[in-house]
Coordinates of C-alpha atoms and ligand atoms in Angstrom, one line a residue:
M232 CA 3.5 46.7 -16.7
L233 CA 1.8 43.5 -17.8
D234 CA 1.9 40.8 -15.1
N235 CA 1.1 37.8 -17.1
I236 CA 2.1 38.0 -20.8
R237 CA 0.2 35.7 -23.0
I238 CA 2.4 34.2 -25.8
A239 CA 0.8 32.3 -28.8
V240 CA 3.2 29.5 -29.9
A241 CA 2.7 27.2 -32.9
T242 CA 2.4 23.5 -32.3
Y243 CA 4.7 22.7 -35.2
T244 CA 8.1 21.0 -35.1
N245 CA 9.7 24.2 -36.6
T246 CA 8.8 26.1 -33.4
L247 CA 10.3 23.5 -31.0
P248 CA 13.7 25.1 -30.6
F249 CA 12.0 28.4 -29.6
L250 CA 9.6 26.5 -27.3
K251 CA 12.6 24.9 -25.6
G252 CA 14.2 28.3 -25.0
L253 CA 10.9 29.8 -23.6
Q254 CA 10.3 26.8 -21.3
T255 CA 13.8 26.9 -20.0
S256 CA 13.9 30.6 -19.2
S257 CA 12.9 31.2 -15.6
T258 CA 11.8 34.8 -16.3
I259 CA 9.6 33.8 -19.2
S260 CA 8.1 30.8 -17.3
S261 CA 7.3 33.0 -14.3
D262 CA 6.0 36.1 -16.3
A263 CA 4.3 34.5 -19.2
E264 CA 1.6 32.0 -20.2
L265 CA 2.2 29.9 -23.4
L266 CA -0.9 29.3 -25.5
M267 CA -0.3 26.5 -28.0
D268 CA -2.1 26.3 -31.4
Y269 CA -1.6 26.0 -35.1
P270 CA -0.3 29.1 -36.9
S271 CA -3.5 30.7 -38.2
A272 CA -5.1 30.2 -34.8
C273 CA -2.0 31.8 -33.1
A274 CA -2.6 34.8 -35.4
E275 CA -6.3 35.0 -34.4
K276 CA -5.4 35.1 -30.7
V277 CA -3.2 38.1 -31.2
I278 CA -5.7 39.8 -33.6
R279 CA -8.5 39.3 -31.0
N280 CA -6.2 40.3 -28.1
E281 CA -6.5 36.9 -26.5
A282 CA -2.7 36.9 -26.6
D283 CA -0.2 39.8 -26.3
L284 CA 2.4 38.4 -28.7
G285 CA 2.9 35.2 -30.7
I286 CA 4.5 33.6 -33.7
I287 CA 2.5 35.4 -36.4
P288 CA 2.2 34.4 -40.0
I289 CA 3.4 37.5 -41.8
Q290 CA 0.2 37.8 -43.8
A291 CA -1.7 38.3 -40.5
L292 CA 0.5 41.4 -39.6
L293 CA -1.9 43.3 -41.9
D294 CA -4.7 42.5 -39.4
I295 CA -2.9 43.7 -36.3
P296 CA -3.1 47.4 -35.8
N297 CA 0.1 48.9 -34.4
Y298 CA 1.9 45.5 -34.5
H299 CA 5.5 45.4 -33.7
I300 CA 8.0 42.7 -34.5
V301 CA 9.8 41.4 -31.4
G302 CA 13.4 40.1 -31.5
D303 CA 15.8 38.8 -34.1
Y304 CA 14.2 35.5 -35.0
C305 CA 11.6 34.1 -37.4
I306 CA 10.4 30.9 -39.1
G307 CA 12.1 31.3 -42.4
S308 CA 14.2 29.7 -45.1
D309 CA 16.6 30.7 -47.9
G310 CA 15.1 28.7 -50.7
E311 CA 13.7 25.2 -50.1
V312 CA 11.9 24.9 -46.7
D313 CA 10.6 21.4 -47.0
S314 CA 7.4 22.0 -45.1
V315 CA 5.4 24.4 -47.3
F316 CA 4.1 23.0 -50.5
I317 CA 1.6 23.0 -53.3
F318 CA 0.9 19.3 -53.8
S319 CA -0.7 18.9 -57.2
K320 CA -2.2 16.2 -59.4
V321 CA -1.1 18.1 -62.6
P322 CA 1.8 20.4 -63.5
I323 CA 1.4 23.9 -62.2
E324 CA 0.5 25.4 -65.6
E325 CA -2.5 23.1 -65.8
V326 CA -3.9 23.8 -62.3
K327 CA -7.5 25.1 -62.4
V328 CA -8.6 24.8 -58.8
L329 CA -6.4 25.4 -55.7
R330 CA -7.4 24.4 -52.2
L331 CA -6.0 26.5 -49.4
D332 CA -4.8 25.2 -46.0
P333 CA -6.9 26.4 -43.1
Q334 CA -3.9 26.1 -40.7
S335 CA -2.0 28.7 -42.9
K336 CA -2.1 32.3 -43.6
T337 CA 1.2 33.3 -45.2
S338 CA 1.6 30.3 -47.5
N339 CA -2.0 30.6 -48.7
G340 CA -1.2 34.2 -49.7
L341 CA 2.2 33.1 -51.1
A342 CA 0.6 30.5 -53.4
R343 CA -1.8 33.2 -54.7
I344 CA 1.1 35.6 -55.2
L345 CA 3.1 33.0 -57.1
F346 CA 0.2 32.0 -59.3
K347 CA -0.5 35.7 -60.2
Y348 CA 3.1 37.1 -60.6
F349 CA 5.4 34.1 -61.1
W350 CA 3.4 31.5 -62.9
R351 CA 1.1 34.2 -64.4
K352 CA -2.0 32.0 -64.2
D353 CA -5.6 32.5 -63.0
V354 CA -6.8 29.8 -60.7
D355 CA -10.0 29.3 -58.7
V356 CA -9.2 29.3 -55.0
V357 CA -11.4 27.2 -52.6
L358 CA -11.2 26.7 -48.9
A359 CA -12.5 23.1 -48.9
G360 CA -13.7 20.4 -51.3
E361 CA -12.4 19.1 -54.6
A362 CA -9.3 20.7 -56.2
D363 CA -6.5 19.6 -58.5
A364 CA -3.8 21.2 -56.2
E365 CA -3.6 22.1 -52.5
V366 CA -1.5 24.2 -50.2
L367 CA -0.2 22.2 -47.2
I368 CA 2.1 23.4 -44.5
G369 CA 3.8 22.2 -41.3
D370 CA 4.2 18.7 -39.9
R371 CA 1.4 17.3 -42.0
T372 CA 3.7 17.6 -45.1
F373 CA 6.5 15.5 -43.6
G374 CA 7.3 12.5 -45.8
Q375 CA 4.4 13.4 -48.2
K376 CA 6.4 14.9 -51.0
S377 CA 6.9 11.6 -52.9
K378 CA 3.3 10.7 -52.6
H379 CA 2.1 13.4 -54.9
A380 CA 2.5 13.6 -58.7
Y381 CA 3.8 17.2 -58.3
A382 CA 5.3 19.0 -55.3
Y383 CA 6.3 22.6 -55.4
D384 CA 8.3 23.9 -52.4
L385 CA 7.1 27.5 -51.9
G386 CA 10.3 28.6 -50.2
A387 CA 12.2 27.6 -53.3
C388 CA 9.6 29.2 -55.7
W389 CA 9.7 32.5 -53.8
K390 CA 13.6 32.5 -54.0
E391 CA 13.4 31.8 -57.8
F392 CA 10.8 34.6 -58.1
T393 CA 12.5 37.3 -56.0
G394 CA 16.1 36.1 -55.3
L395 CA 15.3 36.6 -51.6
P396 CA 15.0 34.4 -48.6
F397 CA 11.7 34.3 -46.8
A398 CA 10.2 34.7 -43.4
F399 CA 6.9 32.8 -43.1
A400 CA 6.2 33.9 -39.5
V401 CA 7.7 36.4 -37.1
W402 CA 7.3 37.1 -33.3
A403 CA 5.0 40.1 -33.1
A404 CA 3.1 41.9 -30.4
N405 CA -0.2 43.8 -30.5
K406 CA 0.9 46.2 -27.8
E407 CA 4.0 47.8 -26.3
L408 CA 5.7 45.3 -24.1
P409 CA 8.2 46.0 -21.3
A410 CA 11.7 46.4 -22.8
T411 CA 13.2 44.0 -20.2
F412 CA 10.6 41.4 -21.1
E413 CA 11.5 41.7 -24.8
T414 CA 15.2 41.3 -24.1
E415 CA 14.5 38.2 -21.9
F416 CA 12.2 36.8 -24.6
N417 CA 14.8 37.3 -27.4
D418 CA 17.6 35.8 -25.2
A419 CA 15.3 32.8 -24.5
L420 CA 14.7 32.2 -28.3
A421 CA 18.5 32.5 -28.9
Y422 CA 19.2 30.0 -26.1
G423 CA 16.6 27.5 -27.5
L424 CA 18.4 27.6 -30.9
T425 CA 21.7 26.5 -29.2
K426 CA 19.8 23.4 -27.9
M427 CA 19.1 22.0 -31.4
D428 CA 20.9 18.7 -30.6
E429 CA 18.5 18.0 -27.7
V430 CA 15.4 19.1 -29.7
I431 CA 16.4 16.7 -32.5
A432 CA 17.3 13.9 -30.1
D433 CA 13.7 14.0 -28.8
L434 CA 12.1 13.7 -32.2
P435 CA 10.8 10.4 -33.6
T436 CA 12.3 8.8 -36.8
L437 CA 10.2 9.2 -39.9
P438 CA 10.7 7.0 -43.0
N439 CA 10.7 9.8 -45.6
F440 CA 11.8 12.8 -43.6
D441 CA 15.1 14.0 -42.2
F442 CA 14.4 16.2 -39.1
D443 CA 18.1 17.0 -38.7
D444 CA 18.3 18.4 -42.2
Y445 CA 15.0 20.2 -41.8
L446 CA 15.8 21.9 -38.6
R447 CA 19.5 22.6 -39.2
N448 CA 19.7 23.3 -43.0
K449 CA 16.3 24.0 -44.5
L450 CA 14.9 26.3 -41.8
D451 CA 16.7 29.6 -41.2
F452 CA 15.6 31.3 -38.0
R453 CA 17.5 34.6 -38.3
L454 CA 15.4 37.6 -39.1
T455 CA 17.9 39.3 -41.4
D456 CA 17.6 42.5 -43.4
E457 CA 17.0 40.5 -46.5
K458 CA 14.1 38.6 -44.8
R459 CA 12.7 42.0 -43.7
Q460 CA 12.8 43.1 -47.3
A461 CA 11.0 39.9 -48.3
I462 CA 8.3 40.6 -45.7
A463 CA 7.8 44.1 -47.1
R464 CA 7.7 42.7 -50.7
Y465 CA 5.2 40.0 -49.8
L466 CA 2.9 42.4 -48.0
E467 CA 3.0 44.8 -50.9
L468 CA 2.2 42.0 -53.4
Y469 CA -0.5 40.5 -51.1
Q470 CA -2.4 43.8 -51.0
T471 CA -2.7 43.7 -54.8
L472 CA -4.3 40.3 -55.0
Ligands
ISJ619 C1 7.7 26.8 -42.7 C2 6.5 26.9 -42.1 O1 6.1 28.2 -41.7 C3 4.8 28.4 -41.2 C4 3.9 28.9 -42.2 C5 2.9 29.7 -41.8 C6 1.8 30.0 -42.8 O2 1.8 29.6 -43.9 O3 0.9 30.8 -42.4 C7 2.8 30.2 -40.5 C8 3.8 29.9 -39.6 C9 4.9 29.1 -39.9 O4 5.0 28.0 -39.0 C10 5.7 25.7 -41.7 O5 5.0 25.7 -40.7 O6 5.8 24.7 -42.5

């Protein structure tokens, strides 16, 4: 039995309903420690065993031996997600250099998958420096869509490519966890999602971004069979890059 379970939680708005549930649950607050960071850093913590479970970008599942997905929820969408983009100076068919987002794992891989198999186009991929297009995820994209010549929503592009919804990140552990903990954990996530009104009421107002629409309509937190299919498809394609 683990005394103090370490949970890596993303600092993005899309994780706030889950965070509310985890902070409200007396069992989770007494048995667990919440470690807050951006998504790629949450993954590193679980990979390096500095956390026992966390919200894991699905690409990083490939780096966690014996991972197991915990519970029935994810950060996903069925089409447009409104916080995962390729912002570009030119139309997608003219992109030569693509810059990745250091805070992302899944969406960086998703952009490369889409270039290769959906747009069928070779691009140079860089981690920093000049580029004609960039991957950008999370809160840093809010209200930015109209400021770029071209914006491609990767949730929408994936749906057009596969006909499937998508799960960008899932709750996953790097070890066996007590079944009672996993049940409490999943119940806490479910409870947090019922508190959406409170989560939204606490958010600021942004000129070009609708938090209500984002959290209630664009994001889809249920880890359905179709999303599990999407994860399997993504991981298969990622390994051919
Ligand atoms: C929809 C999003 O999903 C995120 C995208 C991730 C990624 O690209 O690695 C990881 C975690 C999720 O929070 C987002 O944060 O905008």
